[in-house]
Tab-separated table of C-alpha atoms in Angstrom:
chain	number	residue	atom	x	y	z
A	113	UNK	CA	-21.755	-31.538	-29.081
A	114	UNK	CA	-18.514	-29.736	-28.851
A	115	UNK	CA	-16.242	-31.309	-26.100
A	116	UNK	CA	-15.466	-27.834	-24.610
A	117	UNK	CA	-19.249	-27.091	-23.923
A	118	UNK	CA	-19.571	-30.461	-22.482
A	119	UNK	CA	-16.626	-30.333	-20.195
A	120	UNK	CA	-17.772	-26.868	-19.150
A	121	UNK	CA	-21.207	-28.160	-18.201
A	122	UNK	CA	-19.724	-31.124	-16.228
A	123	UNK	CA	-17.615	-28.547	-14.190
A	124	UNK	CA	-20.847	-26.571	-13.780
A	125	UNK	CA	-22.864	-29.516	-12.500
A	126	UNK	CA	-19.948	-30.596	-10.156
A	127	UNK	CA	-19.746	-27.186	-8.527
A	128	UNK	CA	-23.353	-26.356	-8.450
A	129	UNK	CA	-24.941	-29.479	-7.095
A	130	UNK	CA	-23.015	-29.435	-3.742
A	131	UNK	CA	-22.255	-27.087	-0.934
A	132	UNK	CA	-18.238	-27.627	-1.172
A	133	UNK	CA	-16.547	-29.011	1.809
A	134	UNK	CA	-13.399	-27.069	0.792
A	135	UNK	CA	-12.890	-24.405	3.304
A	136	UNK	CA	-10.210	-22.657	1.297
A	137	UNK	CA	-12.572	-22.398	-1.688
A	138	UNK	CA	-15.656	-20.902	0.103
A	139	UNK	CA	-14.653	-20.115	3.518
A	140	UNK	CA	-17.618	-21.994	4.977
A	141	UNK	CA	-17.889	-24.510	7.924
A	142	UNK	CA	-18.214	-28.011	6.065
A	143	UNK	CA	-20.401	-29.021	9.247
A	144	UNK	CA	-23.007	-26.596	7.643
A	145	UNK	CA	-22.781	-28.037	4.348
A	146	UNK	CA	-25.384	-30.343	2.717
A	147	UNK	CA	-25.771	-31.879	-0.913
A	148	UNK	CA	-29.014	-30.081	-1.652
A	149	UNK	CA	-29.637	-31.917	-4.851
A	150	UNK	CA	-30.575	-35.161	-3.155
A	151	UNK	CA	-30.558	-34.539	0.764
A	152	UNK	CA	-33.381	-31.967	1.071
A	153	UNK	CA	-35.426	-34.457	3.011
A	154	UNK	CA	-35.609	-32.939	6.497
A	155	UNK	CA	-36.333	-29.608	8.158
A	156	UNK	CA	-32.536	-29.794	9.190
A	157	UNK	CA	-31.331	-30.300	5.811
A	158	UNK	CA	-33.501	-27.116	4.539
A	159	UNK	CA	-32.095	-24.973	7.231
A	160	UNK	CA	-28.618	-26.375	6.585
A	161	UNK	CA	-29.114	-25.628	2.831
A	162	UNK	CA	-30.315	-22.058	3.602
A	163	UNK	CA	-27.213	-21.709	5.942
A	164	UNK	CA	-25.087	-22.677	3.076
A	165	UNK	CA	-26.392	-20.063	0.786
A	166	UNK	CA	-25.505	-17.423	3.463
A	167	UNK	CA	-22.160	-18.986	3.602
A	168	UNK	CA	-21.585	-18.590	0.005
A	169	UNK	CA	-21.832	-14.665	0.632
A	170	UNK	CA	-18.802	-15.002	2.836
A	171	UNK	CA	-16.368	-15.889	-0.049
A	172	UNK	CA	-13.503	-13.312	-0.367
A	173	UNK	CA	-14.933	-12.964	-3.970
A	174	UNK	CA	-18.235	-11.627	-2.720
A	175	UNK	CA	-18.810	-9.944	0.723
A	176	UNK	CA	-15.783	-11.213	2.490
A	177	UNK	CA	-13.867	-8.838	0.430
A	178	UNK	CA	-14.269	-8.138	-3.154
A	179	UNK	CA	-17.964	-6.475	-3.138
A	180	UNK	CA	-16.626	-4.131	-0.367
A	181	UNK	CA	-12.980	-3.546	-1.554
A	182	UNK	CA	-13.245	-3.501	-5.247
A	183	UNK	CA	-15.800	-0.606	-5.584
A	184	UNK	CA	-13.419	1.497	-3.611
A	185	UNK	CA	-10.462	0.605	-5.474
A	186	UNK	CA	-12.040	0.879	-9.026
A	187	UNK	CA	-13.677	4.378	-7.899
A	188	UNK	CA	-12.117	7.569	-6.742
A	189	UNK	CA	-12.039	6.650	-3.009
A	190	UNK	CA	-9.287	4.176	-2.621
A	191	UNK	CA	-5.588	4.022	-3.505
A	192	UNK	CA	-3.356	1.068	-3.670
A	193	UNK	CA	-0.289	1.246	-1.213
A	194	UNK	CA	1.428	-1.673	-3.204
A	195	UNK	CA	2.430	-3.349	0.207
A	196	UNK	CA	1.384	-6.689	-1.193
A	197	UNK	CA	0.831	-6.078	-4.775
A	198	UNK	CA	-3.159	-6.274	-4.171
A	199	UNK	CA	-5.550	-3.974	-5.593
A	200	UNK	CA	-2.807	-1.925	-7.655
A	201	UNK	CA	-4.268	-3.040	-11.062
A	202	UNK	CA	-8.012	-2.314	-10.104
A	203	UNK	CA	-6.723	1.034	-8.323
A	204	UNK	CA	-5.366	1.907	-12.114
A	205	UNK	CA	-8.382	0.762	-13.601
A	206	UNK	CA	-6.394	-1.981	-15.896
A	207	UNK	CA	-7.921	-4.353	-18.395
A	208	UNK	CA	-9.236	-7.366	-16.509
A	209	UNK	CA	-8.676	-5.970	-13.274
A	210	UNK	CA	-12.205	-5.982	-11.947
A	211	UNK	CA	-15.073	-8.340	-10.363
A	212	UNK	CA	-14.647	-12.082	-10.787
A	213	UNK	CA	-17.610	-13.268	-8.903
A	214	UNK	CA	-19.663	-14.502	-11.684
A	215	UNK	CA	-19.324	-18.246	-10.672
A	216	UNK	CA	-19.774	-17.603	-6.829
A	217	UNK	CA	-23.050	-15.882	-7.449
A	218	UNK	CA	-24.440	-18.528	-9.870
A	219	UNK	CA	-23.468	-21.364	-7.733
A	220	UNK	CA	-25.519	-19.771	-4.854
A	221	UNK	CA	-28.482	-19.235	-7.221
A	222	UNK	CA	-28.400	-22.870	-8.348
A	223	UNK	CA	-28.381	-23.771	-4.544
A	224	UNK	CA	-31.394	-21.364	-4.205
A	225	UNK	CA	-33.089	-22.664	-7.064
A	226	UNK	CA	-32.852	-26.484	-5.922
A	227	UNK	CA	-33.945	-25.474	-2.317
A	228	UNK	CA	-37.083	-23.574	-3.593
A	229	UNK	CA	-38.078	-26.466	-5.806
A	230	UNK	CA	-37.580	-28.957	-2.801
A	231	UNK	CA	-39.717	-27.175	-0.440
A	232	UNK	CA	-43.002	-27.681	-1.674
A	233	UNK	CA	-42.392	-31.523	-1.919
A	234	UNK	CA	-40.893	-31.871	1.507
A	235	UNK	CA	-42.572	-34.869	3.223
A	236	UNK	CA	-41.880	-34.930	6.925
A	237	UNK	CA	-43.677	-35.436	10.208
A	238	UNK	CA	-45.144	-33.196	11.560
A	239	UNK	CA	-45.891	-31.585	8.218
A	240	UNK	CA	-44.378	-28.501	7.171
A	241	UNK	CA	-46.605	-25.445	8.358
A	242	UNK	CA	-47.283	-22.478	6.200
A	243	UNK	CA	-45.210	-20.270	8.499
A	244	UNK	CA	-42.176	-22.500	8.056
A	245	UNK	CA	-42.534	-22.603	4.431
A	246	UNK	CA	-42.893	-18.745	4.111
A	247	UNK	CA	-39.594	-18.227	6.328
A	248	UNK	CA	-37.581	-20.647	4.168
A	249	UNK	CA	-38.908	-19.257	0.881
A	250	UNK	CA	-38.606	-15.735	1.817
A	251	UNK	CA	-34.891	-15.981	2.882
A	252	UNK	CA	-34.150	-17.789	-0.396
A	253	UNK	CA	-35.999	-15.319	-2.568
A	254	UNK	CA	-34.168	-12.312	-0.774
A	255	UNK	CA	-30.878	-14.218	-1.304
A	256	UNK	CA	-31.696	-14.847	-4.913
A	257	UNK	CA	-32.609	-11.026	-5.498
A	258	UNK	CA	-29.343	-10.027	-3.807
A	259	UNK	CA	-27.469	-12.259	-6.010
A	260	UNK	CA	-28.793	-11.092	-9.310
A	261	UNK	CA	-28.938	-7.475	-8.366
A	262	UNK	CA	-25.114	-7.674	-7.647
A	263	UNK	CA	-24.567	-9.657	-10.758
A	264	UNK	CA	-26.527	-7.075	-12.953
A	265	UNK	CA	-24.996	-4.196	-11.494
A	266	UNK	CA	-21.456	-5.485	-11.886
A	267	UNK	CA	-21.593	-6.945	-15.195
A	268	UNK	CA	-23.950	-4.713	-17.138
A	269	UNK	CA	-24.926	-1.039	-17.583
A	270	UNK	CA	-27.523	0.213	-15.193
A	271	UNK	CA	-30.904	1.263	-16.419
A	272	UNK	CA	-30.817	4.659	-18.319
A	273	UNK	CA	-27.099	5.080	-18.503
A	274	UNK	CA	-26.033	2.318	-21.075
A	275	UNK	CA	-23.618	3.295	-23.963
A	276	UNK	CA	-25.740	1.752	-26.640
A	277	UNK	CA	-22.893	0.731	-28.958
A	278	UNK	CA	-21.242	-1.219	-26.117
A	279	UNK	CA	-24.289	-2.484	-24.352
A	280	UNK	CA	-24.625	-6.453	-24.500
A	281	UNK	CA	-27.512	-6.895	-21.953
A	282	UNK	CA	-27.960	-8.123	-18.570
A	283	UNK	CA	-26.868	-11.619	-17.345
A	284	UNK	CA	-28.412	-14.851	-17.808
A	285	UNK	CA	-31.525	-15.277	-15.791
A	286	UNK	CA	-31.714	-18.866	-14.283
A	287	UNK	CA	-34.671	-19.876	-12.333
A	288	UNK	CA	-34.589	-23.758	-12.425
A	289	UNK	CA	-31.936	-25.645	-10.676
A	290	UNK	CA	-29.369	-27.798	-12.519
A	291	UNK	CA	-29.920	-31.346	-11.202
A	292	UNK	CA	-28.325	-33.676	-13.687
A	293	UNK	CA	-25.571	-33.576	-16.288
A	294	UNK	CA	-28.206	-33.424	-19.120
A	295	UNK	CA	-29.694	-30.358	-17.523
A	296	UNK	CA	-26.162	-28.695	-17.493
A	297	UNK	CA	-25.384	-29.780	-21.101
A	298	UNK	CA	-28.706	-28.566	-22.645
A	299	UNK	CA	-28.612	-25.296	-20.677
A	300	UNK	CA	-26.607	-22.726	-22.476
A	301	UNK	CA	-28.503	-19.532	-21.630
A	302	UNK	CA	-27.887	-16.167	-23.482
A	303	UNK	CA	-27.784	-12.888	-21.367
A	304	UNK	CA	-31.235	-11.676	-20.417
A	305	UNK	CA	-32.008	-8.083	-20.678
A	306	UNK	CA	-31.277	-5.696	-17.885
A	307	UNK	CA	-35.046	-4.885	-17.723
A	308	UNK	CA	-35.859	-8.514	-17.153
A	309	UNK	CA	-33.309	-9.241	-14.552
A	310	UNK	CA	-34.653	-6.177	-12.696
A	311	UNK	CA	-38.269	-7.329	-12.929
A	312	UNK	CA	-37.249	-10.651	-11.310
A	313	UNK	CA	-35.474	-8.969	-8.621
A	314	UNK	CA	-38.432	-6.925	-7.824
A	315	UNK	CA	-40.631	-9.967	-7.835
A	316	UNK	CA	-38.224	-12.002	-5.438
A	317	UNK	CA	-38.014	-9.028	-3.054
A	318	UNK	CA	-41.832	-8.320	-3.108
A	319	UNK	CA	-42.434	-11.994	-2.250
A	320	UNK	CA	-39.703	-11.978	0.416
A	321	UNK	CA	-41.357	-8.963	2.029
A	322	UNK	CA	-44.848	-10.743	2.144
A	323	UNK	CA	-43.290	-13.777	3.561
A	324	UNK	CA	-40.565	-12.759	6.254
A	325	UNK	CA	-41.165	-11.352	9.776
A	326	UNK	CA	-39.748	-8.268	11.162
A	327	UNK	CA	-36.111	-7.349	11.638
A	328	UNK	CA	-34.761	-8.616	14.993
A	329	UNK	CA	-31.220	-8.294	16.781
A	330	UNK	CA	-29.853	-10.743	14.174
A	331	UNK	CA	-29.468	-8.756	10.896
A	332	UNK	CA	-27.438	-11.589	9.434
A	333	UNK	CA	-30.806	-13.234	8.624
A	334	UNK	CA	-33.084	-11.899	5.915
A	335	UNK	CA	-36.214	-9.974	7.147
A	336	UNK	CA	-39.177	-8.032	5.870
A	337	UNK	CA	-37.237	-5.016	6.471
A	338	UNK	CA	-34.052	-6.128	4.572
A	339	UNK	CA	-36.208	-6.825	1.743
A	340	UNK	CA	-37.817	-3.641	1.739
A	341	UNK	CA	-34.488	-1.889	1.986
A	342	UNK	CA	-32.855	-3.979	-0.706
A	343	UNK	CA	-35.813	-3.169	-2.978
A	344	UNK	CA	-35.545	0.669	-2.288
A	345	UNK	CA	-31.904	0.451	-3.365
A	346	UNK	CA	-32.532	-1.559	-6.358
A	347	UNK	CA	-35.300	0.870	-7.317
A	348	UNK	CA	-32.939	3.739	-7.029
A	349	UNK	CA	-30.459	1.940	-9.496
A	350	UNK	CA	-33.389	1.287	-11.837
A	351	UNK	CA	-34.319	5.012	-11.736
A	352	UNK	CA	-37.766	4.111	-10.355
A	353	UNK	CA	-37.841	6.809	-7.750
A	354	UNK	CA	-41.358	6.416	-6.602
A	355	UNK	CA	-40.783	2.957	-5.641
A	356	UNK	CA	-37.469	3.817	-4.178
A	357	UNK	CA	-39.261	6.463	-1.985
A	358	UNK	CA	-42.067	4.023	-1.017
A	359	UNK	CA	-39.697	1.369	0.115
A	360	UNK	CA	-37.438	3.595	1.890
A	361	UNK	CA	-40.619	5.192	3.754
A	362	UNK	CA	-41.510	1.659	4.782
A	363	UNK	CA	-38.073	1.006	6.636
A	364	UNK	CA	-37.832	4.458	8.046
A	365	UNK	CA	-41.313	4.212	9.431
A	366	UNK	CA	-40.513	1.099	11.474
A	367	UNK	CA	-36.649	1.196	11.956
A	368	UNK	CA	-35.712	5.072	11.279
A	369	UNK	CA	-34.762	5.036	15.067
A	370	UNK	CA	-31.864	2.928	14.356
A	371	UNK	CA	-30.034	5.798	12.672
A	372	UNK	CA	-27.099	6.497	15.086
A	373	UNK	CA	-26.300	9.881	16.914
A	374	UNK	CA	-23.069	11.732	16.261
A	375	UNK	CA	-22.209	10.531	19.844
A	376	UNK	CA	-22.974	6.822	19.203
A	377	UNK	CA	-21.741	6.444	15.511
A	378	UNK	CA	-18.031	5.456	16.258
A	379	UNK	CA	-19.117	2.864	18.910
A	380	UNK	CA	-21.691	1.500	16.631
A	381	UNK	CA	-18.960	0.358	14.362
A	382	UNK	CA	-17.111	-1.070	17.326
A	383	UNK	CA	-20.072	-3.246	18.224
A	384	UNK	CA	-20.210	-6.964	16.923
A	385	UNK	CA	-23.384	-6.040	15.089
A	386	UNK	CA	-23.689	-2.664	13.907
A	387	UNK	CA	-27.017	-1.172	15.278
A	388	UNK	CA	-27.842	0.540	11.769
A	389	UNK	CA	-27.704	-2.789	9.916
A	390	UNK	CA	-30.827	-3.940	8.242
A	391	UNK	CA	-28.717	-6.765	6.700
A	392	UNK	CA	-25.124	-8.027	7.072
A	393	UNK	CA	-23.065	-10.895	6.276
A	394	UNK	CA	-21.798	-12.325	9.878
A	395	UNK	CA	-18.260	-13.951	10.324
A	396	UNK	CA	-18.596	-15.448	13.598
A	397	UNK	CA	-16.460	-18.401	13.855
A	398	UNK	CA	-12.776	-19.150	13.252
A	399	UNK	CA	-13.400	-21.466	10.268
A	400	UNK	CA	-14.878	-18.270	8.352
A	401	UNK	CA	-11.922	-16.113	8.963
A	402	UNK	CA	-10.537	-15.203	5.551
A	403	UNK	CA	-7.192	-14.257	7.226
A	404	UNK	CA	-4.432	-12.028	6.894
A	405	UNK	CA	-4.354	-12.092	3.038
A	406	UNK	CA	-7.759	-11.322	1.912
A	407	UNK	CA	-10.022	-10.067	4.782
A	408	UNK	CA	-11.440	-6.488	4.960
A	409	UNK	CA	-9.522	-5.607	8.135
A	410	UNK	CA	-5.999	-6.492	6.304
A	411	UNK	CA	-7.078	-5.080	3.142
A	412	UNK	CA	-7.926	-1.707	4.704
A	413	UNK	CA	-5.621	-1.239	7.795
A	414	UNK	CA	-2.381	-2.371	9.367
A	415	UNK	CA	-3.953	-1.577	12.634
A	416	UNK	CA	-4.975	-4.267	15.122
A	417	UNK	CA	-6.598	-1.945	17.902
A	418	UNK	CA	-7.887	1.323	17.095
A	419	UNK	CA	-5.555	4.078	18.523
A	420	UNK	CA	-2.735	1.656	19.016
A	421	UNK	CA	0.142	2.113	16.445
A	422	UNK	CA	2.594	-0.128	18.284
A	423	UNK	CA	1.158	-3.516	16.937
A	424	UNK	CA	0.889	-4.288	13.189
A	425	UNK	CA	-1.513	-6.694	11.800
A	426	UNK	CA	-2.745	-6.429	8.121
A	427	UNK	CA	-1.310	-4.932	5.071
A	428	UNK	CA	-3.483	-1.699	4.690
A	429	UNK	CA	-3.528	-2.332	0.821
A	430	UNK	CA	-5.990	-0.040	0.122
A	431	UNK	CA	-6.192	3.549	1.701
A	432	UNK	CA	-8.307	6.845	1.217
A	433	UNK	CA	-7.383	9.053	-1.705
A	434	UNK	CA	-6.756	12.702	-0.883
A	435	UNK	CA	-10.204	13.684	-2.362
A	436	UNK	CA	-11.938	11.482	-0.145
A	437	UNK	CA	-10.012	12.746	2.928
A	438	UNK	CA	-10.965	16.412	1.824
A	439	UNK	CA	-14.623	15.420	1.766
A	440	UNK	CA	-14.205	13.665	5.149
A	441	UNK	CA	-12.727	16.961	6.620
A	442	UNK	CA	-9.250	15.522	7.448
A	443	UNK	CA	-6.306	17.904	6.718
A	444	UNK	CA	-2.962	16.440	6.798
A	445	UNK	CA	0.366	18.067	7.673
A	446	UNK	CA	2.848	18.470	4.798
A	447	UNK	CA	5.988	16.340	4.261
A	448	UNK	CA	9.237	18.245	3.786
A	449	UNK	CA	8.678	17.969	-0.053
A	450	UNK	CA	5.045	19.331	0.263
A	451	UNK	CA	3.788	16.454	-0.978
A	452	UNK	CA	0.476	15.033	0.828
A	453	UNK	CA	-0.861	11.852	2.095
A	454	UNK	CA	-1.961	11.049	-1.489
A	455	UNK	CA	1.471	10.400	-2.697
A	456	UNK	CA	3.888	9.758	0.305
A	457	UNK	CA	3.609	8.860	3.863
A	458	UNK	CA	1.479	10.925	6.416
A	459	UNK	CA	3.359	12.681	9.004
A	460	UNK	CA	0.261	13.755	11.031
A	461	UNK	CA	-3.361	14.609	10.756
A	462	UNK	CA	-3.373	18.467	11.322
A	463	UNK	CA	-7.101	18.871	11.803
A	464	UNK	CA	-10.543	17.191	11.574
A	465	UNK	CA	-13.802	18.748	10.859
A	466	UNK	CA	-16.704	17.832	13.151
A	467	UNK	CA	-17.896	15.142	11.206
A	468	UNK	CA	-17.592	12.141	13.329
A	469	UNK	CA	-17.391	9.675	10.369
A	470	UNK	CA	-13.644	10.880	10.057
A	471	UNK	CA	-12.863	9.361	13.651
A	472	UNK	CA	-12.982	6.030	11.724
A	473	UNK	CA	-9.791	7.080	9.916
A	474	UNK	CA	-6.268	7.076	11.416
A	475	UNK	CA	-2.667	6.810	10.718
A	476	UNK	CA	-1.537	3.314	10.405
A	477	UNK	CA	1.421	1.691	11.454
A	478	UNK	CA	4.940	1.683	9.871
A	479	UNK	CA	5.223	-2.077	10.273
A	480	UNK	CA	4.705	-2.665	6.554
A	481	UNK	CA	6.477	0.336	5.281
A	482	UNK	CA	5.388	4.027	5.157
A	483	UNK	CA	2.388	4.626	7.007
A	484	UNK	CA	-0.831	6.142	5.515
A	485	UNK	CA	-4.369	7.298	6.911
A	486	UNK	CA	-6.338	4.140	7.018
A	487	UNK	CA	-10.057	3.356	7.615
A	488	UNK	CA	-10.647	1.172	10.874
A	489	UNK	CA	-14.439	0.465	10.133
A	490	UNK	CA	-13.474	-3.208	9.898
A	491	UNK	CA	-11.711	-4.304	12.897
A	492	UNK	CA	-12.056	-7.905	14.014
A	493	UNK	CA	-14.983	-8.001	16.771
A	494	UNK	CA	-15.883	-11.614	17.047
A	495	UNK	CA	-12.928	-12.852	19.096
A	496	UNK	CA	-10.333	-12.730	16.498
A	497	UNK	CA	-8.600	-10.371	14.153
A	498	UNK	CA	-9.744	-10.421	10.480
A	499	UNK	CA	-13.214	-11.720	11.693
A	500	UNK	CA	-16.016	-9.028	11.335
A	501	UNK	CA	-19.378	-8.783	10.343
A	502	UNK	CA	-19.997	-6.843	7.028
A	503	UNK	CA	-22.933	-4.433	6.775
A	504	UNK	CA	-24.912	-4.604	3.501
A	505	UNK	CA	-27.737	-2.648	4.313
A	506	UNK	CA	-27.618	0.399	6.963
A	507	UNK	CA	-30.792	2.504	7.954
A	508	UNK	CA	-28.603	5.497	6.801
A	509	UNK	CA	-28.924	4.342	3.210
A	510	UNK	CA	-32.856	4.686	3.575
A	511	UNK	CA	-32.620	8.341	4.399
A	512	UNK	CA	-29.988	9.047	1.468
A	513	UNK	CA	-31.787	6.846	-0.963
A	514	UNK	CA	-35.117	8.736	-0.336
A	515	UNK	CA	-33.405	12.037	-0.401
A	516	UNK	CA	-31.913	11.349	-3.851
A	517	UNK	CA	-35.357	10.118	-5.123
A	518	UNK	CA	-36.787	13.348	-3.984
A	519	UNK	CA	-34.032	15.560	-5.524
A	520	UNK	CA	-33.419	14.128	-8.710
A	521	UNK	CA	-34.661	16.344	-11.644
A	522	UNK	CA	-37.622	14.529	-13.232
A	523	UNK	CA	-38.657	12.443	-10.544
A	524	UNK	CA	-42.319	11.855	-10.188
A	525	UNK	CA	-41.968	12.271	-6.438
A	526	UNK	CA	-39.701	15.401	-6.599
A	527	UNK	CA	-39.901	17.459	-3.382
A	528	UNK	CA	-36.891	19.206	-2.770
A	529	UNK	CA	-38.126	20.576	0.640
A	530	UNK	CA	-38.538	16.841	1.620
A	531	UNK	CA	-35.127	15.936	0.390
A	532	UNK	CA	-33.514	18.828	2.409
A	533	UNK	CA	-35.254	17.428	5.484
A	534	UNK	CA	-33.575	14.050	4.791
A	535	UNK	CA	-30.293	15.492	4.096
A	536	UNK	CA	-30.471	17.466	7.503
A	537	UNK	CA	-31.414	14.236	9.219
A	538	UNK	CA	-28.177	12.703	8.160
A	539	UNK	CA	-25.996	15.653	8.881
A	540	UNK	CA	-27.409	16.564	12.322
A	541	UNK	CA	-26.447	12.878	13.227
A	542	UNK	CA	-23.018	12.874	11.840
A	543	UNK	CA	-21.780	16.496	12.547
A	544	UNK	CA	-21.268	17.510	16.224
A	545	UNK	CA	-22.124	21.068	15.631
A	546	UNK	CA	-24.310	20.934	12.538
A	547	UNK	CA	-27.404	22.717	14.150
A	548	UNK	CA	-25.004	25.764	14.995
A	549	UNK	CA	-23.082	25.736	11.826
A	550	UNK	CA	-23.313	27.933	8.862
A	551	UNK	CA	-23.524	24.722	6.613
A	552	UNK	CA	-27.180	24.055	8.338
A	553	UNK	CA	-28.223	27.381	6.908
A	554	UNK	CA	-26.749	27.188	3.506
A	555	UNK	CA	-28.119	23.632	3.124
A	556	UNK	CA	-31.757	25.123	3.519
A	557	UNK	CA	-30.962	26.936	0.070
A	558	UNK	CA	-29.666	23.956	-1.868
A	559	UNK	CA	-31.759	23.178	-4.816
A	560	UNK	CA	-31.413	21.623	-8.381
A	561	UNK	CA	-28.308	19.833	-9.031
A	562	UNK	CA	-26.553	21.565	-6.048
A	563	UNK	CA	-28.986	19.608	-3.746
A	564	UNK	CA	-28.245	16.524	-5.593
A	565	UNK	CA	-24.530	16.722	-5.682
A	566	UNK	CA	-24.620	17.363	-1.926
A	567	UNK	CA	-26.623	14.150	-1.451
A	568	UNK	CA	-24.209	12.213	-3.501
A	569	UNK	CA	-21.399	13.787	-1.580
A	570	UNK	CA	-23.011	12.622	1.491
A	571	UNK	CA	-23.421	9.104	0.087
A	572	UNK	CA	-19.711	9.183	-0.613
A	573	UNK	CA	-18.669	10.302	3.110
A	574	UNK	CA	-21.349	7.829	4.763
A	575	UNK	CA	-20.472	4.655	2.705
A	576	UNK	CA	-16.863	4.972	2.166
A	577	UNK	CA	-15.040	1.721	2.342
A	578	UNK	CA	-18.472	-0.081	2.454
A	579	UNK	CA	-18.638	-1.025	-1.388
A	580	UNK	CA	-20.913	1.801	-2.833
A	581	UNK	CA	-18.804	4.345	-4.572
A	582	UNK	CA	-17.966	2.727	-8.049
A	583	UNK	CA	-21.436	1.517	-8.227
A	584	UNK	CA	-22.835	5.069	-7.400
A	585	UNK	CA	-20.772	6.598	-10.034
A	586	UNK	CA	-21.649	3.925	-12.492
A	587	UNK	CA	-25.234	4.131	-11.959
A	588	UNK	CA	-25.302	8.017	-12.273
A	589	UNK	CA	-22.943	7.765	-15.481
A	590	UNK	CA	-20.203	9.575	-13.964
A	591	UNK	CA	-16.630	9.524	-14.941
A	592	UNK	CA	-14.172	8.332	-12.208
A	593	UNK	CA	-11.949	11.241	-11.731
A	594	UNK	CA	-8.760	9.934	-10.076
A	595	UNK	CA	-5.088	9.819	-10.157
A	596	UNK	CA	-3.012	8.883	-12.341
A	597	UNK	CA	-5.801	8.999	-14.958
A	598	UNK	CA	-9.515	9.690	-15.232
A	599	UNK	CA	-11.746	6.696	-16.452
A	600	UNK	CA	-14.474	8.057	-18.531
A	601	UNK	CA	-17.855	6.572	-18.159
A	602	UNK	CA	-17.657	5.638	-21.863
A	603	UNK	CA	-14.316	3.456	-21.319
A	604	UNK	CA	-15.208	-0.293	-21.854
A	605	UNK	CA	-13.311	-0.990	-18.537
A	606	UNK	CA	-16.201	0.306	-16.512
A	607	UNK	CA	-17.612	-3.200	-17.048
A	608	UNK	CA	-15.489	-6.329	-16.517
A	609	UNK	CA	-15.022	-9.357	-18.732
A	610	UNK	CA	-17.467	-12.463	-18.274
A	611	UNK	CA	-15.464	-15.500	-17.144
A	612	UNK	CA	-13.354	-17.166	-20.098
A	613	UNK	CA	-14.664	-20.409	-18.860
A	614	UNK	CA	-18.217	-19.476	-19.135
A	615	UNK	CA	-17.569	-18.015	-22.730
A	616	UNK	CA	-15.781	-21.109	-23.955
A	617	UNK	CA	-18.715	-23.312	-22.672
A	618	UNK	CA	-21.579	-21.531	-23.892
A	619	UNK	CA	-21.760	-20.074	-27.391
A	620	UNK	CA	-24.769	-18.010	-26.580
A	621	UNK	CA	-22.967	-15.886	-24.063
A	622	UNK	CA	-21.832	-12.619	-25.376
A	623	UNK	CA	-18.878	-10.847	-23.673
A	624	UNK	CA	-18.696	-7.228	-22.809
A	625	UNK	CA	-17.309	-4.909	-25.265
A	626	UNK	CA	-13.589	-4.626	-25.361
A	627	UNK	CA	-12.549	-8.091	-24.198
């Protein structure tokens, strides 16, 4: 065998068989770590293994930062301030400035596969109950579905929007754990089709739905509603609008009341756990603190305490574009040269619309240079700055998923009247005067593409700086219109390169076009 393939396999095995105790590499607490290849011989170790998979999501390459920040930088929502050099290339859509989480997710998937294989053979006293087994397996299948969904939407075209001449397929689909060097050397998988990856994600989420209990006050643990909510999102990406509606219906029926009112929206983001969360990644102890260079707080804002510009914390590396501020209803004063906040420091916010979502945007400090409007969605709330829970699924998404499924032309569940009701539900809980506004009347007349466009616009506002915008534009096949240059959907840079290490170690793996 070619030596480079063998060396790559050895590296894969070394990384995949154990939860690293290196806090810097994975931002996990080593006390929660366990060698799942050999030590899944007790309830405690199974629970520790599952905790370790959740911890993998906390990496800065995953939900610790990149899965939230990069979709804003790559899209038309975020603009790099160049205070630290971070996000500049991504904001300009430069080659090779993209997602780099391939290995993080595949390490997690291997951990999951090994745990799923070990659970049926666990021989302990008292014996494992069916309820215990279901809880363990349900969480692991939810997490595997999330990993594969994030991989396929990052590294491949979405169903129905592929550029055929550039389409290289999905991502490798691995459902068995790597246990030995021989396993690693022999396993050189090709990319599975996008359809096959989605089929597996569906299967895992439907299994998780059947096995997991209802959502509690701890949304950092997978639940039935989290599985249903993720499947609603997955189905929307898959343009399977009937399933998207079906699963959004399920979540709304049981947890629709979690949608915050206009009066409670801002405080919801100030809570340790966002009341709208169906699933979130929790950062609760100092060992999980990503720190001043890479956390979401430092990436998005210089502010330490909302409303207080006297203390500087982070870098505020990524700030809203002028187009996003316009959609948020924020009007800036002009500088002496007539430039707006898009190209120079903000002087002041001249006015705001009645959309309460814009209250989570304020002018940052001048401690890192010129001040700009920044988002304060992520301010440390677990006893330390840069330590914040990260919502992955919120209940508002279910209303907007359903609205889109009901309003997309050609949808088998097309029902514009019902879509308008979901749009109304979101707006009346986000605009303080919506019921008495002219917008409420004009929204009743929306139909066709105008209705769909308004739903997509509300998605932009609702989930700004939560890691949705790039993926929404990509799955819709839309160009990314931004300064200094628009990125056409046909441009190869819509997709990232696969890791060179993986390509060098696997002759069956084909890179994306352009790299």
